[in-house]
PDB file of C-alpha atoms and ligand atoms in Angstrom:
ATOM      1  CA  MET A   1       0.153  -0.440  -0.131  1.00 69.00           C
ATOM      2  CA  PRO A   2       1.424   3.476  -0.746  1.00 85.00           C
ATOM      3  CA  LYS A   3       2.363   5.521   2.172  1.00 97.00           C
ATOM      4  CA  ASP A   4       3.571   8.729   2.343  1.00 98.00           C
ATOM      5  CA  VAL A   5       4.430  12.247   4.133  1.00 98.00           C
ATOM      6  CA  ILE A   6       1.733  14.879   2.896  1.00 98.00           C
ATOM      7  CA  LEU A   7       2.924  18.260   3.381  1.00 98.00           C
ATOM      8  CA  ALA A   8       0.172  20.737   4.903  1.00 98.00           C
ATOM      9  CA  LEU A   9       0.233  24.256   2.674  1.00 98.00           C
ATOM     10  CA  ASP A  10      -1.247  26.332   5.555  1.00 97.00           C
ATOM     11  CA  PHE A  11      -0.269  29.714   3.899  1.00 97.00           C
ATOM     12  CA  PRO A  12      -2.078  32.968   3.404  1.00 97.00           C
ATOM     13  CA  ASN A  13      -1.897  32.874  -0.618  1.00 98.00           C
ATOM     14  CA  LYS A  14      -0.214  32.018  -3.812  1.00 98.00           C
ATOM     15  CA  SER A  15       3.454  33.795  -3.628  1.00 98.00           C
ATOM     16  CA  LYS A  16       3.723  32.638  -0.261  1.00 98.00           C
ATOM     17  CA  THR A  17       2.796  29.064  -1.068  1.00 98.00           C
ATOM     18  CA  LEU A  18       5.239  28.974  -4.391  1.00 98.00           C
ATOM     19  CA  ASP A  19       8.352  30.768  -2.376  1.00 98.00           C
ATOM     20  CA  PHE A  20       7.835  27.931  -0.373  1.00 98.00           C
ATOM     21  CA  LEU A  21       7.474  25.111  -2.642  1.00 98.00           C
ATOM     22  CA  SER A  22      10.456  26.683  -5.020  1.00 97.00           C
ATOM     23  CA  GLN A  23      12.710  25.329  -2.094  1.00 97.00           C
ATOM     24  CA  PHE A  24      11.795  21.951  -3.133  1.00 98.00           C
ATOM     25  CA  LYS A  25      14.102  21.325  -6.296  1.00 97.00           C
ATOM     26  CA  GLU A  26      14.987  17.285  -6.041  1.00 96.00           C
ATOM     27  CA  GLU A  27      11.243  16.095  -4.572  1.00 96.00           C
ATOM     28  CA  LYS A  28       7.760  16.716  -5.491  1.00 97.00           C
ATOM     29  CA  PRO A  29       5.913  16.238  -1.918  1.00 98.00           C
ATOM     30  CA  TYR A  30       2.383  14.989  -1.800  1.00 98.00           C
ATOM     31  CA  VAL A  31       0.728  18.366  -0.707  1.00 98.00           C
ATOM     32  CA  LYS A  32      -2.109  19.125   1.120  1.00 98.00           C
ATOM     33  CA  ILE A  33      -4.187  22.650  -0.086  1.00 98.00           C
ATOM     34  CA  GLY A  34      -6.807  23.251   3.284  1.00 97.00           C
ATOM     35  CA  MET A  35      -9.165  26.282   3.694  1.00 97.00           C
ATOM     36  CA  GLU A  36      -6.887  29.148   4.059  1.00 96.00           C
ATOM     37  CA  LEU A  37      -5.346  29.016   0.938  1.00 98.00           C
ATOM     38  CA  PHE A  38      -8.582  27.609  -1.317  1.00 98.00           C
ATOM     39  CA  TYR A  39     -10.567  30.252   0.137  1.00 98.00           C
ATOM     40  CA  ALA A  40      -8.148  32.934  -0.840  1.00 98.00           C
ATOM     41  CA  GLU A  41      -6.936  31.515  -4.093  1.00 98.00           C
ATOM     42  CA  GLY A  42      -9.738  29.561  -5.507  1.00 97.00           C
ATOM     43  CA  PRO A  43      -9.748  26.484  -7.673  1.00 98.00           C
ATOM     44  CA  SER A  44      -6.823  27.819  -9.897  1.00 98.00           C
ATOM     45  CA  ILE A  45      -4.149  27.483  -6.812  1.00 98.00           C
ATOM     46  CA  VAL A  46      -5.043  23.653  -7.313  1.00 98.00           C
ATOM     47  CA  ARG A  47      -4.602  23.613 -11.119  1.00 98.00           C
ATOM     48  CA  GLU A  48      -1.274  25.204 -10.737  1.00 98.00           C
ATOM     49  CA  ILE A  49       0.273  23.071  -7.904  1.00 98.00           C
ATOM     50  CA  LYS A  50      -1.325  20.281  -9.656  1.00 97.00           C
ATOM     51  CA  ALA A  51       0.351  21.131 -13.246  1.00 97.00           C
ATOM     52  CA  ARG A  52       3.788  21.442 -11.238  1.00 97.00           C
ATOM     53  CA  GLY A  53       3.475  17.610 -10.854  1.00 97.00           C
ATOM     54  CA  HIS A  54       2.523  17.888  -6.929  1.00 98.00           C
ATOM     55  CA  LYS A  55      -0.192  14.902  -5.760  1.00 98.00           C
ATOM     56  CA  ILE A  56      -2.624  16.783  -3.691  1.00 98.00           C
ATOM     57  CA  PHE A  57      -5.209  16.184  -0.724  1.00 98.00           C
ATOM     58  CA  LEU A  58      -7.926  19.046  -1.089  1.00 98.00           C
ATOM     59  CA  ASP A  59      -8.638  19.055   3.079  1.00 98.00           C
ATOM     60  CA  LEU A  60     -11.901  21.164   2.936  1.00 98.00           C
ATOM     61  CA  LYS A  61     -13.562  18.916   5.581  1.00 98.00           C
ATOM     62  CA  LEU A  62     -17.070  19.223   4.172  1.00 98.00           C
ATOM     63  CA  HIS A  63     -20.125  18.760   6.390  1.00 98.00           C
ATOM     64  CA  ASP A  64     -23.290  19.709   5.457  1.00 98.00           C
ATOM     65  CA  ILE A  65     -26.832  18.342   4.183  1.00 98.00           C
ATOM     66  CA  PRO A  66     -26.390  15.658   1.765  1.00 98.00           C
ATOM     67  CA  ASN A  67     -27.497  17.270  -1.342  1.00 98.00           C
ATOM     68  CA  THR A  68     -25.559  20.328  -0.850  1.00 98.00           C
ATOM     69  CA  VAL A  69     -22.025  18.067  -0.183  1.00 98.00           C
ATOM     70  CA  TYR A  70     -23.035  15.920  -3.393  1.00 98.00           C
ATOM     71  CA  SER A  71     -23.233  19.050  -5.446  1.00 98.00           C
ATOM     72  CA  ALA A  72     -20.131  20.573  -4.026  1.00 98.00           C
ATOM     73  CA  MET A  73     -18.142  16.904  -4.608  1.00 98.00           C
ATOM     74  CA  LYS A  74     -19.523  16.866  -8.332  1.00 97.00           C
ATOM     75  CA  VAL A  75     -17.573  20.225  -8.801  1.00 97.00           C
ATOM     76  CA  LEU A  76     -14.781  19.087  -6.812  1.00 97.00           C
ATOM     77  CA  SER A  77     -14.731  16.265  -8.743  1.00 97.00           C
ATOM     78  CA  SER A  78     -13.785  18.100 -11.835  1.00 95.00           C
ATOM     79  CA  LEU A  79     -10.177  19.118 -10.190  1.00 96.00           C
ATOM     80  CA  GLN A  80      -8.924  15.668 -10.111  1.00 95.00           C
ATOM     81  CA  VAL A  81      -7.059  15.866  -6.810  1.00 98.00           C
ATOM     82  CA  ASP A  82      -6.024  12.516  -5.165  1.00 98.00           C
ATOM     83  CA  MET A  83      -7.819  13.070  -1.519  1.00 98.00           C
ATOM     84  CA  VAL A  84     -10.730  15.148  -0.386  1.00 98.00           C
ATOM     85  CA  ASN A  85     -12.068  14.673   2.793  1.00 98.00           C
ATOM     86  CA  ILE A  86     -15.319  15.377   4.613  1.00 98.00           C
ATOM     87  CA  HIS A  87     -16.386  14.905   8.330  1.00 98.00           C
ATOM     88  CA  ALA A  88     -17.890  11.528   9.544  1.00 98.00           C
ATOM     89  CA  ALA A  89     -20.289  13.685  11.758  1.00 98.00           C
ATOM     90  CA  GLY A  90     -22.381  14.509   8.632  1.00 98.00           C
ATOM     91  CA  THR A  91     -24.031  10.845   8.761  1.00 98.00           C
ATOM     92  CA  ARG A  92     -23.324   8.004   6.608  1.00 98.00           C
ATOM     93  CA  ARG A  93     -25.752   9.427   4.184  1.00 98.00           C
ATOM     94  CA  MET A  94     -23.850  12.517   3.685  1.00 98.00           C
ATOM     95  CA  MET A  95     -20.950  10.516   3.102  1.00 98.00           C
ATOM     96  CA  GLU A  96     -22.870   8.385   0.642  1.00 98.00           C
ATOM     97  CA  ALA A  97     -24.215  11.880  -1.415  1.00 98.00           C
ATOM     98  CA  ALA A  98     -20.334  12.594  -1.471  1.00 98.00           C
ATOM     99  CA  LYS A  99     -19.439   9.537  -2.744  1.00 98.00           C
ATOM    100  CA  GLN A 100     -21.909   9.620  -5.457  1.00 97.00           C
ATOM    101  CA  GLY A 101     -21.005  13.414  -6.266  1.00 97.00           C
ATOM    102  CA  LEU A 102     -17.260  11.950  -6.855  1.00 97.00           C
ATOM    103  CA  ALA A 103     -18.614   9.268  -8.700  1.00 96.00           C
ATOM    104  CA  ASP A 104     -20.960  11.171 -10.952  1.00 95.00           C
ATOM    105  CA  GLY A 105     -18.564  14.101 -11.608  1.00 91.00           C
ATOM    106  CA  LYS A 106     -15.764  11.357 -13.015  1.00 82.00           C
ATOM    107  CA  GLY A 107     -12.763  11.998 -10.659  1.00 78.00           C
ATOM    108  CA  ASN A 108     -10.822   9.459  -9.613  1.00 87.00           C
ATOM    109  CA  THR A 109     -10.585  10.661  -6.350  1.00 97.00           C
ATOM    110  CA  LEU A 110      -9.995   8.978  -2.778  1.00 98.00           C
ATOM    111  CA  LEU A 111     -12.775   9.924  -0.360  1.00 98.00           C
ATOM    112  CA  ILE A 112     -11.506  10.043   3.395  1.00 98.00           C
ATOM    113  CA  ALA A 113     -13.408  11.084   6.737  1.00 98.00           C
ATOM    114  CA  VAL A 114     -12.847  13.021   9.709  1.00 98.00           C
ATOM    115  CA  THR A 115     -13.450  11.233  12.563  1.00 97.00           C
ATOM    116  CA  GLN A 116     -12.669  13.132  15.991  1.00 95.00           C
ATOM    117  CA  LEU A 117      -9.747  16.256  15.061  1.00 92.00           C
ATOM    118  CA  THR A 118      -6.596  15.919  16.691  1.00 86.00           C
ATOM    119  CA  SER A 119      -7.113  19.063  18.299  1.00 87.00           C
ATOM    120  CA  THR A 120     -10.005  17.691  20.441  1.00 92.00           C
ATOM    121  CA  ASP A 121      -9.005  15.168  23.682  1.00 93.00           C
ATOM    122  CA  GLN A 122     -11.274  12.797  25.530  1.00 94.00           C
ATOM    123  CA  GLU A 123     -12.610  15.490  27.979  1.00 96.00           C
ATOM    124  CA  THR A 124     -13.657  18.204  25.226  1.00 97.00           C
ATOM    125  CA  MET A 125     -15.297  15.267  23.691  1.00 97.00           C
ATOM    126  CA  ASN A 126     -17.314  14.133  26.180  1.00 97.00           C
ATOM    127  CA  LYS A 127     -17.707  17.669  28.146  1.00 98.00           C
ATOM    128  CA  GLU A 128     -18.218  19.900  25.503  1.00 97.00           C
ATOM    129  CA  LEU A 129     -19.421  18.134  22.212  1.00 96.00           C
ATOM    130  CA  LEU A 130     -21.450  15.905  24.730  1.00 97.00           C
ATOM    131  CA  ILE A 131     -20.312  12.740  23.093  1.00 96.00           C
ATOM    132  CA  PRO A 132     -20.369   9.990  25.535  1.00 97.00           C
ATOM    133  CA  GLY A 133     -17.252   7.060  25.536  1.00 96.00           C
ATOM    134  CA  ASN A 134     -13.716   6.672  25.033  1.00 96.00           C
ATOM    135  CA  LEU A 135     -12.456   8.719  22.225  1.00 96.00           C
ATOM    136  CA  GLY A 136     -10.913   5.557  20.544  1.00 96.00           C
ATOM    137  CA  ASP A 137     -13.951   3.707  20.364  1.00 97.00           C
ATOM    138  CA  VAL A 138     -16.015   7.008  19.253  1.00 97.00           C
ATOM    139  CA  VAL A 139     -13.025   6.798  16.542  1.00 97.00           C
ATOM    140  CA  SER A 140     -13.647   3.357  15.259  1.00 98.00           C
ATOM    141  CA  SER A 141     -16.780   3.910  15.505  1.00 98.00           C
ATOM    142  CA  TYR A 142     -16.839   6.761  13.162  1.00 98.00           C
ATOM    143  CA  ALA A 143     -14.802   4.883  10.775  1.00 98.00           C
ATOM    144  CA  LYS A 144     -17.122   1.915  10.445  1.00 98.00           C
ATOM    145  CA  ASN A 145     -19.822   4.635   9.259  1.00 98.00           C
ATOM    146  CA  ALA A 146     -17.371   5.498   6.933  1.00 98.00           C
ATOM    147  CA  TYR A 147     -16.132   2.382   5.352  1.00 98.00           C
ATOM    148  CA  GLU A 148     -20.034   1.220   5.475  1.00 98.00           C
ATOM    149  CA  ALA A 149     -20.702   4.418   3.334  1.00 98.00           C
ATOM    150  CA  GLY A 150     -18.149   3.607   0.866  1.00 98.00           C
ATOM    151  CA  CYS A 151     -15.472   5.974   2.403  1.00 98.00           C
ATOM    152  CA  ASP A 152     -11.590   4.873   1.253  1.00 98.00           C
ATOM    153  CA  GLY A 153     -10.414   6.002   4.861  1.00 98.00           C
ATOM    154  CA  VAL A 154     -10.341   8.374   7.622  1.00 98.00           C
ATOM    155  CA  VAL A 155      -8.404  10.800   9.382  1.00 97.00           C
ATOM    156  CA  CYS A 156      -7.534  10.192  12.819  1.00 95.00           C
ATOM    157  CA  SER A 157      -4.499  10.469  15.297  1.00 92.00           C
ATOM    158  CA  PRO A 158      -1.536   7.920  14.773  1.00 93.00           C
ATOM    159  CA  LEU A 159      -2.659   7.004  18.215  1.00 92.00           C
ATOM    160  CA  GLU A 160      -5.655   5.108  17.042  1.00 94.00           C
ATOM    161  CA  VAL A 161      -4.828   3.525  13.615  1.00 97.00           C
ATOM    162  CA  GLU A 162      -4.149   0.014  15.338  1.00 97.00           C
ATOM    163  CA  LYS A 163      -7.634   0.043  16.409  1.00 97.00           C
ATOM    164  CA  VAL A 164      -9.077   1.330  12.978  1.00 98.00           C
ATOM    165  CA  HIS A 165      -7.286  -1.296  10.892  1.00 98.00           C
ATOM    166  CA  HIS A 166      -8.232  -4.061  13.451  1.00 98.00           C
ATOM    167  CA  ASP A 167     -11.578  -3.157  13.723  1.00 98.00           C
ATOM    168  CA  ILE A 168     -12.689  -1.839  10.197  1.00 98.00           C
ATOM    169  CA  ALA A 169      -9.917  -3.465   7.844  1.00 97.00           C
ATOM    170  CA  PRO A 170      -6.140  -3.650   7.634  1.00 97.00           C
ATOM    171  CA  THR A 171      -6.572  -1.802   3.846  1.00 97.00           C
ATOM    172  CA  PHE A 172      -8.530   1.034   5.196  1.00 98.00           C
ATOM    173  CA  LEU A 173      -6.770   4.511   4.658  1.00 98.00           C
ATOM    174  CA  THR A 174      -5.503   6.050   7.772  1.00 98.00           C
ATOM    175  CA  VAL A 175      -4.488   9.499   7.196  1.00 98.00           C
ATOM    176  CA  THR A 176      -3.087  11.488  10.594  1.00 96.00           C
ATOM    177  CA  PRO A 177      -2.289  14.509  11.337  1.00 94.00           C
ATOM    178  CA  GLY A 178      -0.862  15.929  14.607  1.00 90.00           C
ATOM    179  CA  ILE A 179       2.772  15.072  14.062  1.00 93.00           C
ATOM    180  CA  ARG A 180       5.620  16.898  15.739  1.00 93.00           C
ATOM    181  CA  PHE A 181       9.302  15.985  16.163  1.00 93.00           C
ATOM    182  CA  ALA A 182      10.285  14.875  19.676  1.00 89.00           C
ATOM    183  CA  ASP A 183      11.996  18.576  19.961  1.00 85.00           C
ATOM    184  CA  ASN A 184       9.148  20.422  18.643  1.00 77.00           C
ATOM    185  CA  THR A 185       6.006  21.859  20.625  1.00 73.00           C
ATOM    186  CA  THR A 186       2.673  20.740  19.998  1.00 73.00           C
ATOM    187  CA  ASP A 187       0.827  24.126  19.459  1.00 76.00           C
ATOM    188  CA  ASP A 188      -3.253  23.558  19.577  1.00 75.00           C
ATOM    189  CA  GLN A 189      -2.837  19.951  18.668  1.00 72.00           C
ATOM    190  CA  LYS A 190      -3.786  17.679  21.198  1.00 76.00           C
ATOM    191  CA  ARG A 191      -3.041  13.790  20.305  1.00 76.00           C
ATOM    192  CA  VAL A 192       0.606  13.982  18.739  1.00 83.00           C
ATOM    193  CA  THR A 193       3.176  11.647  17.881  1.00 92.00           C
ATOM    194  CA  THR A 194       6.525  11.833  16.133  1.00 95.00           C
ATOM    195  CA  PRO A 195       6.754  10.531  12.445  1.00 96.00           C
ATOM    196  CA  GLN A 196       8.344   7.065  13.756  1.00 96.00           C
ATOM    197  CA  LYS A 197       5.631   6.103  16.342  1.00 96.00           C
ATOM    198  CA  ALA A 198       3.248   6.850  13.442  1.00 97.00           C
ATOM    199  CA  ARG A 199       4.971   4.504  11.420  1.00 97.00           C
ATOM    200  CA  ALA A 200       5.333   1.864  14.016  1.00 96.00           C
ATOM    201  CA  LEU A 201       1.715   2.035  14.391  1.00 96.00           C
ATOM    202  CA  GLY A 202       1.097   1.692  11.038  1.00 97.00           C
ATOM    203  CA  SER A 203      -0.392   4.861   9.586  1.00 98.00           C
ATOM    204  CA  ASP A 204      -0.843   5.215   5.644  1.00 98.00           C
ATOM    205  CA  TYR A 205       0.045   9.081   5.238  1.00 98.00           C
ATOM    206  CA  ILE A 206       0.936  11.292   7.840  1.00 98.00           C
ATOM    207  CA  VAL A 207      -0.159  15.082   7.614  1.00 97.00           C
ATOM    208  CA  VAL A 208       2.837  17.391   8.429  1.00 97.00           C
ATOM    209  CA  GLY A 209       2.461  21.124   8.612  1.00 96.00           C
ATOM    210  CA  ARG A 210       4.131  23.287  11.190  1.00 95.00           C
ATOM    211  CA  ALA A 211       6.993  20.883  12.135  1.00 95.00           C
ATOM    212  CA  ILE A 212       8.190  21.656   8.308  1.00 97.00           C
ATOM    213  CA  THR A 213       6.665  24.191   7.216  1.00 97.00           C
ATOM    214  CA  LYS A 214       8.261  26.649  10.446  1.00 96.00           C
ATOM    215  CA  ALA A 215      11.205  24.972  10.419  1.00 96.00           C
ATOM    216  CA  SER A 216      14.302  26.931   9.792  1.00 96.00           C
ATOM    217  CA  ASP A 217      15.380  24.432   6.966  1.00 97.00           C
ATOM    218  CA  PRO A 218      12.279  23.168   5.763  1.00 98.00           C
ATOM    219  CA  VAL A 219      13.544  20.849   3.154  1.00 98.00           C
ATOM    220  CA  ALA A 220      15.787  19.434   5.809  1.00 97.00           C
ATOM    221  CA  SER A 221      13.041  18.548   7.866  1.00 97.00           C
ATOM    222  CA  TYR A 222      10.848  17.414   5.037  1.00 98.00           C
ATOM    223  CA  ARG A 223      13.474  15.119   4.452  1.00 98.00           C
ATOM    224  CA  ARG A 224      13.726  14.017   8.108  1.00 97.00           C
ATOM    225  CA  CYS A 225      10.203  13.061   8.358  1.00 97.00           C
ATOM    226  CA  VAL A 226      10.140  11.158   5.346  1.00 97.00           C
ATOM    227  CA  LYS A 227      13.377   9.240   6.399  1.00 97.00           C
ATOM    228  CA  ASP A 228      11.339   8.482  10.234  1.00 97.00           C
ATOM    229  CA  PHE A 229       8.217   7.938   8.651  1.00 97.00           C
ATOM    230  CA  LEU A 230       9.331   5.472   5.363  1.00 96.00           C
ATOM    231  CA  GLY A 231      12.839   4.439   6.540  1.00 89.00           C
ATOM    232  CA  GLU A 232      14.041   5.540   3.443  1.00 71.00           C
TER     233      GLU A 232
HETATM  234  O1  C5P B   1       0.622  22.121  11.503  1.00 85.84           O
HETATM  235  P1  C5P B   1       0.278  20.935  11.705  1.00 85.84           P
HETATM  236  O2  C5P B   1       1.364  19.816  11.450  1.00 85.84           O
HETATM  237  O3  C5P B   1      -0.430  20.589  13.423  1.00 85.84           O
HETATM  238  O4  C5P B   1      -0.796  20.844  10.632  1.00 85.84           O
HETATM  239  C1  C5P B   1      -1.704  19.800  10.270  1.00 85.84           C
HETATM  240  C2  C5P B   1      -2.742  20.034   9.446  1.00 85.84           C
HETATM  241  O5  C5P B   1      -3.504  18.685   9.194  1.00 85.84           O
HETATM  242  C3  C5P B   1      -3.386  21.227   9.752  1.00 85.84           C
HETATM  243  O6  C5P B   1      -3.474  21.987   8.184  1.00 85.84           O
HETATM  244  C4  C5P B   1      -5.066  20.617   9.894  1.00 85.84           C
HETATM  245  O7  C5P B   1      -5.961  21.612   9.330  1.00 85.84           O
HETATM  246  C5  C5P B   1      -4.853  19.338   9.006  1.00 85.84           C
HETATM  247  N1  C5P B   1      -5.906  18.447   9.924  1.00 85.84           N
HETATM  248  C6  C5P B   1      -5.910  18.236  11.549  1.00 85.84           C
HETATM  249  N2  C5P B   1      -6.721  17.186  11.941  1.00 85.84           N
HETATM  250  C7  C5P B   1      -7.532  16.784  11.272  1.00 85.84           C
HETATM  251  C8  C5P B   1      -7.834  16.820  10.042  1.00 85.84           C
HETATM  252  C9  C5P B   1      -6.738  18.013   9.489  1.00 85.84           C
HETATM  253  O8  C5P B   1      -4.952  18.643  12.140  1.00 85.84           O
HETATM  254  N3  C5P B   1      -8.396  15.844  11.731  1.00 85.84           N
END
């Protein structure tokens, strides 16, 4: 199964993004375009980065009524990115609608469902969101819904990967943010691990933002991440 490091391009505009990417002369990282960049620049930034040869995870985390998500996915499908996502909390029907929208748009895009954000911890989930139970069990239950709705995988923390692969299927993809080197701060993330630990736990893709983008030498940090996660 393909494993990779996905580099989160959390930048406010096109020029900062392209300046950052221009540092990568030898490799073409798999990149993630999120809300900030997409809302600032629109679909053209996706086309431009794709034309430069990068694989793209479009991280817009759709969560709305099924009909709206269906139509939005049909439009996004035409961008032919490699991966898109939705919130599993939107229900099985919403996830099925997303899948159908992608299929009707004739794209060949992996559909990934967010289970619980890696910035949410057990206490917040229980006491603020009023979702009872153990965080790992909730992630696994949302993952089961996603699997049954036809999704290709989930976003979760590396700490839940073994449970998802065990409870759902070893081939069900796990895309895991919340990655930090042992010498980094955690910022706003709560459920964090190192690239080595994510590898040991069986993550399929790690999503890394600030540990690379805010490093004094981003290319060296990206290479360190690839080495630690893929063992290359
Ligand atoms: O800077 P950092 O490595 O924490 O960035 C993580 C990236 O992954 C951010 O772009 C964030 O939006 C995204 N993400 C996340 N948790 C999820 C889904 C996506 O942190 N559940």
